[in-house]
Amino acid sequence: MSGERPAVTDTSGPSGPGPDRADLSAPEQVSSTARPSGPGRFRRGPAAALTGRSRRGDGLFAGGARGSALFLLVLMGAIVAFLISQAIHAISADSVNFLAAFEWNPDDDPSVWGVALVAWGTLVTSLFALAIGAPIAVGAALFISQYAPRRLAQVLGYVVDLLAAVPSVVYGLWGIIFLVPHMGGVSRIVSAVLGWIPIFHYDGAPAPRSVFAAGIVLAIMILPIVAAISREVFLQTPRENMEAAYALGATKWEMIRLAVLPYGRSGVISAIVLGFGRALGETIAVAMVLSQTGTFFTHFLEPGGNTIAANIAIQFKNAFDVGRGALIASGLVLFVMTLLVNYLARWIARRGVISDDGMAAGTDADQSAAGAAAPVASPVDVYHHHAINPRDAHQDPGFATRSLSSVAPRRRLTNLAASGSVAAAFLLAVLPLASILVLVISNGARGFGGNFLYHSMRNIAESDPGGGAYHAILGTLEQAGLAALIAVPIGVMVAIYLVEYGSGWLARSVTFIVDVMMGLPSIVAGLFILSLWILAFGFKDSGFAGSLALMILMLPLVIRSSEEMLKLVPHALREASYALGVPKWRTVLRVVVPTALPGIVTGVMLGVARIMGETAPVLLVVGFTSSINQNPFSGAQGSLPFFIYNEATQPYQPAIDRAWAGALTLILIIMILNLAARLLAWWKKPGRA
Amino acid sequence: MAKRIDVSGMSAYYGGFKAIDDISLTVEPRTVTAFIGPSGCGKSTVLRTLNRMHEVIPGARVEGKVLLDDVDLYGQGIDPVAVRRTVGMVFQRPNPFPTMSIYENVAAGLRLNGLKHKGDMDDLVEHSLRGANLWEEVKDRLRKPGAGLSGGQQQRLCIARAIAVSPDVLLMDEPCSALDPISTLAIEDLIAQLKAEYTIVIVTHNMQQAARVSDRTAFFNIAGTGQPGKLIEIDDTARIFANPSQRATEDYITGRFG
């Protein structure tokens, strides 16, 4: 206590005289009888009331949450350890350096294989896709968030989100049926116009199924995801920053360069890097479009090229012992590549947050020349390094005479050109995506006739019309349902652990593991279940094996979305419950989880929609059948993505019609799930009523 | 059974930061005691130590004794969960459970504790809502969400929820600071009625409110930012406002600082 001022002057406090207390406590006995009898009936014995009673429930529940977290840790540990042991087996059998060699003949004697060729193909194809896709996606996002009228923007936003959910097998179908036949001509033009650039140079007749074609399909695939995230980021630009720019007389484009782009820079870059990660791990669309060759390619327009994921999907069924190990090793290389890319994305995003002092700071590449790294919204800063520079003003007649009718021609032209480019980017993004949707709907509706939804392919030759996808639809629903049944309870418990209990090494490791799993290429999940469940444990191909692979993919989605939702529950509600003397576990189960439930359910539905379209993992483990198998635990089972893949790669028109119809069915199921999830989120949004 | 609170030599910490330094005070049963003082002086922290809500915040801890009728709340074998059933709390912002109806909100304390008194529950809800002066306003819409009420009604709903578990003590942390003057008046009237049954401690920024509702007033202060809060004096409200024994109290009450 500070000496000057006597801290407490309490006439009846503990320091006060005893009798004072006795006097005041006297009325207590009187009025205990005066108390209304109503609530009195619910009293517990006051003497014993303050000692422990709630501990066992709390202990059990916390134990369950912790157990789920540990389970996840062990599961991922097992996956990595198992894959590494398999890979080491193949690497030690390899007679050359597995990182540097171009050949892929692991099952020969002596075994000769290396990942250099496929890794090169993966990197180049993905980078090419990124070079085309990223600028278009960012431009489209700018158009939707800044240029489109508000109402249209909302609709477009939903459309982009929904397109991001279109499964890759549908892009592959579009690529092989629509794009590839048109690629010959496009390639010729590219070769003629850009032939002076070595990579675009090609002497022979350009092949339709080239790295160029695969890159374009990949670019279209990453468009929606990059655009969706960039749009979110742009929409979050603080109004004050934008108004500060406008208030200084900035044109729309100047405003975007001053306020929107610098604010969203790190978010957009991390979206692009995430799109890159997705392109790296993409399997089925590339496998469908490329005609794989084992030769090293240096020209985009040559036939051939290969990627790690596509190589696994195509080769695994034909591989023997060492071959499988070699493919697993290549899968691990892919895993490490995506991991690094995802971490890069997260690092960029986080750097943006840290350097952000209430708003994202940093310099635009052009502006850094002006030498300022100050927060963008500072009006002085805006004044200093833009076209509204006082020095310019003197040379600028419009500015000098303070014309109110127009800005300087140069600025107006720049603004116009920028608006035009952004709108063009939007159109470029929309065209292929619209083409995909239109083709799926029109071709799909044609194949939809007859008994497509009720019949299987049993006793139907691929070259014959008729037949249907009932066996595949049933299989996909069962597999996704089973996967959700396993992933949801574990995932939600892990999320509860992270939000309500997590601290220390376990929480940190689980957060890390979930990060890693988010970037797990789906083919690697399939690879794991194939090598462990089927090859090591000796189980046969089955729907359930597919469920297990899908479960691995769904777990991080459920954990991450549930975690976000639980974090959104106001702390005041937990406190209100604690203040009523409710133990923690009941607070979590009866107050926190119900409050977060609509969000958790939405996340689960989006997760189910996402795994339903996964082709690569089921391709490896569910087996192939054209008959109805209702039992996911025994025998090969159909699967809708696999059905589409199989029909699309047949050389018969009836089969291709069935592929379109299957794609329409799959998209419809996914869209319905998505819409239902969004409706639920909107309907349960607090404050709507 | 309203109970007496005896705080002796109590200090409270947030991690390494000492928020409260060595406080001793007594709160008599069936009285209203107001905690006043400038922002950051620790009055809410002291309030939260009285039902062990302080330790809900990670890293927060308490030293010293808080006796509730001679039982040390921080003693061996005391379950904080059970303490909070005995010492109820109403928060600054009304916080009804958004997923529950008005009825369920009132019944929440017992239901969440796993108690089911099917027949009696209706009586209890009505009794508690009457106790919170809310029954007449909501009796026709008990099944509607609690979040649909006005701010003042929500706060009275939270009071009904708190008294439904039959606490001995009711803590109120600036219960009117988010409310308009009419709703504030309703809560103040309610406090005057609740005094007959409960020991009430209320934190308030509003000195008129302290003067209106409390029997005794405790004044807290801090020497400066980063310093722990201290109890300057506690006395009958009339004396604190008319003739405080400490200069700092007088300065604060007459508006010379804070």
Coordinates of C-alpha atoms in Angstrom, one line a residue, chain A residues 294-689:
Chain A
G294 CA 7.8 -40.6 -70.2
T295 CA 9.9 -38.0 -72.0
F296 CA 11.2 -34.8 -70.8
F297 CA 9.4 -31.9 -72.4
T298 CA 10.6 -28.4 -72.9
H299 CA 7.9 -27.1 -75.2
F300 CA 4.3 -26.5 -74.1
L301 CA 2.8 -27.5 -77.4
E302 CA 4.5 -30.9 -77.6
P303 CA 2.3 -33.9 -76.9
G304 CA 2.9 -35.5 -73.6
G305 CA 4.0 -34.2 -70.2
N306 CA 3.0 -35.8 -66.9
T307 CA 2.4 -34.8 -63.3
I308 CA 3.0 -36.6 -60.1
A309 CA -0.6 -36.9 -59.2
A310 CA -1.8 -38.0 -62.6
N311 CA 1.1 -40.5 -62.8
I312 CA 0.0 -42.1 -59.5
A313 CA -3.6 -42.3 -60.6
I314 CA -2.7 -44.0 -63.9
Q315 CA 0.1 -46.2 -62.8
F316 CA -0.9 -47.5 -59.4
K317 CA -3.1 -50.4 -60.6
N318 CA -0.4 -51.7 -62.8
A319 CA 2.4 -51.3 -60.3
F320 CA 4.1 -54.0 -58.4
D321 CA 5.8 -53.9 -55.1
V322 CA 8.7 -51.5 -55.8
G323 CA 6.5 -49.6 -58.3
R324 CA 3.9 -48.8 -55.6
G325 CA 6.7 -47.7 -53.2
A326 CA 8.1 -45.5 -55.9
L327 CA 4.7 -43.9 -56.6
I328 CA 4.3 -43.4 -52.8
A329 CA 7.7 -41.7 -52.8
S330 CA 6.5 -39.5 -55.6
G331 CA 3.3 -38.8 -53.6
L332 CA 5.4 -37.8 -50.6
V333 CA 7.4 -35.4 -52.8
L334 CA 4.1 -33.9 -54.0
F335 CA 3.0 -33.7 -50.3
V336 CA 6.1 -31.8 -49.4
M337 CA 5.7 -29.5 -52.3
T338 CA 2.1 -28.6 -51.4
L339 CA 3.0 -28.3 -47.8
L340 CA 5.7 -25.8 -48.6
V341 CA 3.4 -23.9 -50.9
N342 CA 0.6 -23.8 -48.2
Y343 CA 3.0 -22.6 -45.6
L344 CA 4.2 -19.9 -48.0
A345 CA 0.6 -18.8 -48.4
R346 CA 0.0 -18.8 -44.7
W347 CA 3.2 -16.9 -44.1
I348 CA 2.3 -14.3 -46.6
A349 CA -1.2 -13.9 -45.1
R350 CA 0.1 -13.7 -41.6
R351 CA 2.8 -11.2 -42.5
G352 CA 0.0 -9.0 -43.9
V353 CA -1.8 -9.2 -40.6
I354 CA 1.2 -8.4 -38.5
S355 CA 2.5 -5.5 -40.5
D356 CA -1.1 -4.3 -40.4
D357 CA -1.7 -1.6 -37.9
G358 CA -5.4 -1.5 -38.0
M359 CA -5.2 -1.7 -41.8
A360 CA -3.0 -3.6 -44.2
A361 CA 0.0 -1.5 -44.9
G362 CA 2.8 -2.0 -47.3
T363 CA 3.8 -0.6 -50.6
D364 CA 2.5 -1.3 -54.0
A365 CA 5.3 -2.4 -56.2
D366 CA 5.1 0.9 -58.1
Q367 CA 4.7 3.0 -55.1
S368 CA 7.7 1.7 -53.4
A369 CA 9.7 3.6 -55.9
A370 CA 8.3 6.7 -54.3
G371 CA 9.9 5.4 -51.2
A372 CA 7.1 5.3 -48.7
A373 CA 5.8 2.3 -46.7
A374 CA 3.3 4.3 -44.7
P375 CA -0.2 3.2 -44.0
V376 CA -2.3 3.7 -47.1
A377 CA -5.2 5.6 -45.6
S378 CA -3.0 8.4 -44.4
P379 CA -4.2 11.3 -46.5
V380 CA -0.8 12.9 -46.5
D381 CA 0.6 9.7 -47.9
V382 CA -2.1 9.5 -50.6
Y383 CA -1.4 13.1 -51.5
H384 CA 2.3 12.4 -51.8
H385 CA 2.6 9.6 -54.1
H386 CA -0.1 9.7 -56.6
A387 CA -1.1 11.4 -59.7
I388 CA -2.6 14.1 -57.5
N389 CA 0.9 15.2 -56.8
P390 CA 1.3 18.9 -56.4
R391 CA 4.1 18.8 -58.9
D392 CA 1.9 17.3 -61.5
A393 CA -0.8 19.8 -60.7
H394 CA 1.3 22.6 -62.2
Q395 CA 1.7 20.9 -65.5
D396 CA -1.9 19.7 -65.5
P397 CA -4.1 22.2 -67.0
G398 CA -7.3 20.5 -65.7
F399 CA -5.9 20.7 -62.3
A400 CA -4.5 24.2 -62.5
T401 CA -7.7 25.7 -63.8
R402 CA -9.7 23.6 -61.3
S403 CA -12.0 22.4 -63.9
L404 CA -15.0 20.7 -62.4
S405 CA -16.0 19.0 -65.6
S406 CA -13.2 16.5 -66.1
V407 CA -9.9 15.2 -64.8
A408 CA -6.6 15.2 -66.7
P409 CA -6.9 13.2 -69.9
R410 CA -4.0 10.9 -68.9
R411 CA -5.7 10.0 -65.7
R412 CA -9.0 9.5 -67.4
L413 CA -7.5 7.2 -70.0
T414 CA -5.7 5.1 -67.3
N415 CA -8.9 4.8 -65.5
L416 CA -10.8 3.7 -68.6
A417 CA -8.1 1.2 -69.6
A418 CA -8.1 -0.2 -66.1
S419 CA -11.9 -0.6 -66.1
G420 CA -11.7 -2.2 -69.5
S421 CA -9.1 -4.7 -68.4
V422 CA -10.9 -5.6 -65.3
A423 CA -14.1 -6.2 -67.2
A424 CA -12.2 -8.2 -69.8
A425 CA -10.7 -10.3 -67.1
F426 CA -14.2 -10.9 -65.7
L427 CA -15.4 -12.0 -69.1
L428 CA -12.4 -14.2 -69.7
A429 CA -13.1 -15.9 -66.3
V430 CA -16.8 -16.2 -67.0
L431 CA -16.7 -17.6 -70.5
P432 CA -15.0 -21.0 -69.9
L433 CA -16.9 -21.4 -66.6
A434 CA -20.2 -20.6 -68.3
S435 CA -19.3 -23.0 -71.2
I436 CA -18.7 -25.8 -68.6
L437 CA -22.1 -25.1 -67.0
V438 CA -24.0 -24.8 -70.2
L439 CA -22.4 -28.0 -71.7
V440 CA -23.0 -30.0 -68.5
I441 CA -26.6 -28.8 -68.3
S442 CA -27.5 -29.2 -72.0
N443 CA -25.6 -32.5 -72.6
G444 CA -26.4 -33.8 -69.2
A445 CA -30.1 -33.2 -69.6
R446 CA -30.0 -35.1 -72.9
G447 CA -28.4 -38.1 -71.2
F448 CA -30.7 -37.7 -68.2
G449 CA -33.6 -39.2 -70.1
G450 CA -34.9 -42.8 -69.7
N451 CA -33.8 -44.5 -66.6
F452 CA -30.5 -42.9 -65.9
L453 CA -31.2 -42.3 -62.2
Y454 CA -32.8 -45.7 -61.6
H455 CA -30.6 -48.1 -63.6
S456 CA -27.1 -49.4 -63.2
M457 CA -24.7 -50.3 -66.0
R458 CA -25.1 -54.0 -65.4
N459 CA -25.1 -55.9 -68.7
I460 CA -24.8 -52.7 -70.7
A461 CA -21.9 -52.5 -73.0
E462 CA -20.1 -49.2 -73.0
S463 CA -20.8 -48.7 -76.7
D464 CA -24.6 -49.2 -76.1
P465 CA -27.0 -46.4 -75.1
G466 CA -29.1 -46.8 -72.0
G467 CA -28.0 -47.8 -68.6
G468 CA -27.7 -45.4 -65.7
A469 CA -25.8 -44.3 -62.7
Y470 CA -27.9 -45.6 -59.9
H471 CA -25.2 -47.9 -58.6
A472 CA -22.7 -45.0 -58.7
I473 CA -25.1 -42.5 -57.0
L474 CA -25.9 -45.0 -54.3
G475 CA -22.2 -45.7 -53.8
T476 CA -21.2 -42.0 -53.6
L477 CA -24.0 -41.2 -51.1
E478 CA -23.1 -44.2 -48.9
Q479 CA -19.4 -43.5 -49.1
A480 CA -19.7 -39.7 -48.3
G481 CA -22.3 -40.5 -45.6
L482 CA -20.0 -43.0 -43.9
A483 CA -17.1 -40.7 -44.1
A484 CA -19.1 -37.9 -42.5
L485 CA -20.3 -40.3 -39.8
I486 CA -16.7 -40.9 -38.8
A487 CA -15.3 -37.5 -39.4
V488 CA -18.0 -35.3 -37.9
P489 CA -17.9 -36.5 -34.2
I490 CA -14.1 -36.7 -34.2
G491 CA -13.8 -33.4 -36.0
V492 CA -16.2 -31.6 -33.7
M493 CA -14.6 -33.0 -30.6
V494 CA -11.2 -31.9 -31.8
A495 CA -12.5 -28.5 -32.5
I496 CA -14.1 -28.4 -29.0
Y497 CA -10.7 -29.4 -27.6
L498 CA -8.9 -26.7 -29.5
V499 CA -11.3 -23.9 -28.6
E500 CA -12.4 -24.8 -25.1
Y501 CA -9.5 -26.8 -23.6
G502 CA -6.6 -26.5 -25.9
S503 CA -3.3 -25.2 -24.7
G504 CA 0.3 -26.4 -24.7
W505 CA 2.0 -28.9 -27.0
L506 CA -1.1 -31.0 -27.9
A507 CA -3.1 -28.0 -29.1
R508 CA -0.1 -26.7 -31.0
S509 CA 0.6 -30.0 -32.6
V510 CA -3.1 -30.5 -33.5
T511 CA -3.3 -27.1 -35.1
F512 CA -0.2 -27.9 -37.1
I513 CA -1.5 -31.3 -38.2
V514 CA -4.8 -29.7 -39.3
D515 CA -2.9 -27.2 -41.3
V516 CA -0.9 -30.0 -42.9
M517 CA -4.1 -32.0 -43.6
M518 CA -5.8 -29.0 -45.2
G519 CA -3.2 -29.2 -48.0
L520 CA -3.1 -32.9 -48.3
P521 CA -3.5 -33.8 -52.0
S522 CA -6.5 -36.1 -52.3
I523 CA -4.5 -38.7 -54.3
V524 CA -2.2 -39.1 -51.3
A525 CA -5.1 -39.8 -49.0
G526 CA -6.2 -42.5 -51.5
L527 CA -2.7 -43.8 -51.7
F528 CA -2.5 -44.2 -47.9
I529 CA -5.8 -46.1 -47.6
L530 CA -4.8 -48.3 -50.6
S531 CA -1.4 -49.2 -49.2
L532 CA -2.4 -49.6 -45.6
W533 CA -6.0 -50.9 -45.7
I534 CA -5.9 -52.9 -48.8
L535 CA -2.3 -53.9 -49.4
A536 CA -1.0 -54.2 -45.9
F537 CA -4.1 -55.3 -44.0
G538 CA -5.4 -57.4 -46.9
F539 CA -8.9 -56.0 -47.1
K540 CA -10.6 -56.0 -50.5
D541 CA -11.6 -52.9 -52.5
S542 CA -14.9 -51.6 -51.0
G543 CA -17.0 -48.6 -50.6
F544 CA -15.9 -48.4 -47.0
A545 CA -12.2 -48.1 -48.0
G546 CA -13.4 -45.1 -50.1
S547 CA -15.1 -43.7 -47.0
L548 CA -11.9 -44.0 -45.1
A549 CA -9.9 -42.0 -47.7
L550 CA -12.7 -39.4 -47.9
M551 CA -12.8 -39.2 -44.0
I552 CA -9.1 -38.2 -44.0
L553 CA -10.0 -35.4 -46.4
M554 CA -13.0 -34.3 -44.5
L555 CA -11.5 -34.3 -41.0
P556 CA -9.6 -31.0 -41.4
L557 CA -12.5 -29.3 -43.1
V558 CA -14.8 -30.2 -40.2
I559 CA -12.3 -29.3 -37.6
R560 CA -11.4 -25.9 -39.2
S561 CA -15.0 -24.8 -39.8
S562 CA -16.2 -26.0 -36.4
E563 CA -13.3 -24.3 -34.7
E564 CA -14.2 -21.0 -36.4
M565 CA -17.8 -21.3 -35.4
L566 CA -17.1 -22.2 -31.8
K567 CA -14.7 -19.2 -31.6
L568 CA -17.6 -17.0 -32.7
V569 CA -19.7 -17.9 -29.7
P570 CA -19.5 -14.8 -27.4
H571 CA -17.6 -15.3 -24.3
A572 CA -20.4 -13.6 -22.4
L573 CA -22.6 -16.7 -23.0
R574 CA -20.0 -19.0 -21.4
E575 CA -19.7 -16.6 -18.5
A576 CA -23.5 -16.4 -18.1
S577 CA -23.6 -20.2 -17.9
Y578 CA -20.7 -20.5 -15.5
A579 CA -22.3 -17.8 -13.3
L580 CA -25.3 -20.1 -13.0
G581 CA -23.1 -22.7 -11.5
V582 CA -23.1 -24.9 -14.6
P583 CA -20.1 -27.1 -15.0
K584 CA -17.9 -26.5 -18.0
W585 CA -18.8 -29.7 -20.0
R586 CA -22.5 -28.9 -19.7
T587 CA -21.8 -25.3 -20.7
V588 CA -20.0 -26.5 -23.8
L589 CA -22.6 -29.1 -24.7
R590 CA -25.8 -27.2 -23.9
V591 CA -24.9 -23.6 -24.5
V592 CA -21.8 -23.2 -26.7
V593 CA -22.4 -26.1 -29.2
P594 CA -26.1 -25.3 -29.7
T595 CA -25.2 -21.6 -30.4
A596 CA -22.6 -22.6 -32.9
L597 CA -24.7 -25.5 -34.4
P598 CA -26.0 -23.8 -37.5
G599 CA -22.5 -22.8 -38.5
I600 CA -21.1 -26.3 -37.7
V601 CA -23.8 -28.0 -39.7
T602 CA -23.1 -25.6 -42.6
G603 CA -19.5 -26.5 -42.5
V604 CA -20.2 -30.2 -42.4
M605 CA -22.5 -29.9 -45.4
L606 CA -19.9 -28.0 -47.4
G607 CA -17.4 -30.6 -46.4
V608 CA -19.7 -33.4 -47.6
A609 CA -20.3 -31.6 -50.8
R610 CA -16.5 -31.2 -51.3
I611 CA -15.6 -34.9 -50.7
M612 CA -18.5 -36.2 -52.8
G613 CA -16.7 -34.8 -55.9
E614 CA -13.4 -36.4 -55.1
T615 CA -12.3 -38.8 -57.7
A616 CA -8.7 -39.5 -57.1
P617 CA -9.0 -41.3 -53.7
V618 CA -11.9 -43.4 -54.6
L619 CA -10.4 -44.3 -57.9
L620 CA -7.7 -46.2 -56.1
V621 CA -9.7 -48.0 -53.5
V622 CA -13.4 -48.6 -54.2
G623 CA -12.8 -51.1 -57.1
F624 CA -14.8 -51.0 -60.2
T625 CA -18.3 -52.4 -60.8
S626 CA -21.2 -51.7 -63.1
S627 CA -23.7 -53.4 -60.8
I628 CA -25.6 -52.2 -57.8
N629 CA -23.9 -53.0 -54.5
Q630 CA -25.8 -51.7 -51.5
N631 CA -23.3 -52.9 -49.0
P632 CA -20.3 -50.5 -48.7
F633 CA -18.5 -53.0 -46.5
S634 CA -18.2 -55.8 -49.0
G635 CA -17.2 -55.9 -52.6
A636 CA -16.5 -53.2 -55.2
Q637 CA -18.9 -50.3 -55.1
G638 CA -19.7 -47.7 -57.7
S639 CA -18.9 -44.1 -57.2
L640 CA -20.3 -41.1 -59.2
P641 CA -16.9 -39.3 -59.9
F642 CA -15.3 -42.6 -60.9
F643 CA -18.4 -43.3 -63.1
I644 CA -17.9 -40.0 -64.9
Y645 CA -14.2 -40.6 -65.3
N646 CA -14.7 -44.0 -66.7
E647 CA -17.5 -43.1 -69.2
A648 CA -15.6 -40.0 -70.3
T649 CA -12.6 -41.9 -71.3
Q650 CA -14.5 -44.4 -73.5
P651 CA -14.4 -43.8 -77.2
Y652 CA -18.2 -44.2 -77.6
Q653 CA -20.8 -41.5 -77.9
P654 CA -23.4 -43.2 -75.6
A655 CA -20.7 -43.5 -72.9
I656 CA -19.8 -39.8 -73.3
D657 CA -23.5 -38.9 -73.0
R658 CA -23.6 -40.9 -69.8
A659 CA -20.6 -39.0 -68.5
W660 CA -22.3 -35.7 -69.0
A661 CA -25.5 -36.9 -67.3
G662 CA -23.3 -38.2 -64.5
A663 CA -21.6 -34.8 -64.2
L664 CA -25.0 -33.1 -64.1
T665 CA -26.2 -35.4 -61.4
L666 CA -23.0 -34.9 -59.3
I667 CA -23.2 -31.1 -59.7
L668 CA -26.8 -31.1 -58.8
I669 CA -26.2 -33.1 -55.6
I670 CA -23.3 -30.8 -54.7
M671 CA -25.2 -27.6 -55.5
I672 CA -28.2 -28.8 -53.5
L673 CA -26.0 -29.5 -50.5
N674 CA -24.2 -26.1 -51.0
L675 CA -27.4 -24.2 -51.3
A676 CA -29.0 -26.0 -48.3
A677 CA -25.9 -25.2 -46.3
R678 CA -26.0 -21.5 -47.3
L679 CA -29.7 -21.3 -46.7
L680 CA -29.3 -22.7 -43.2
A681 CA -26.5 -20.3 -42.4
W682 CA -28.6 -17.4 -43.7
W683 CA -31.8 -18.6 -41.9
K684 CA -30.1 -19.1 -38.6
K685 CA -28.1 -15.9 -38.8
P686 CA -28.6 -14.1 -35.5
G687 CA -30.7 -11.0 -35.8
R688 CA -32.4 -12.1 -39.0
A689 CA -35.8 -12.1 -37.2

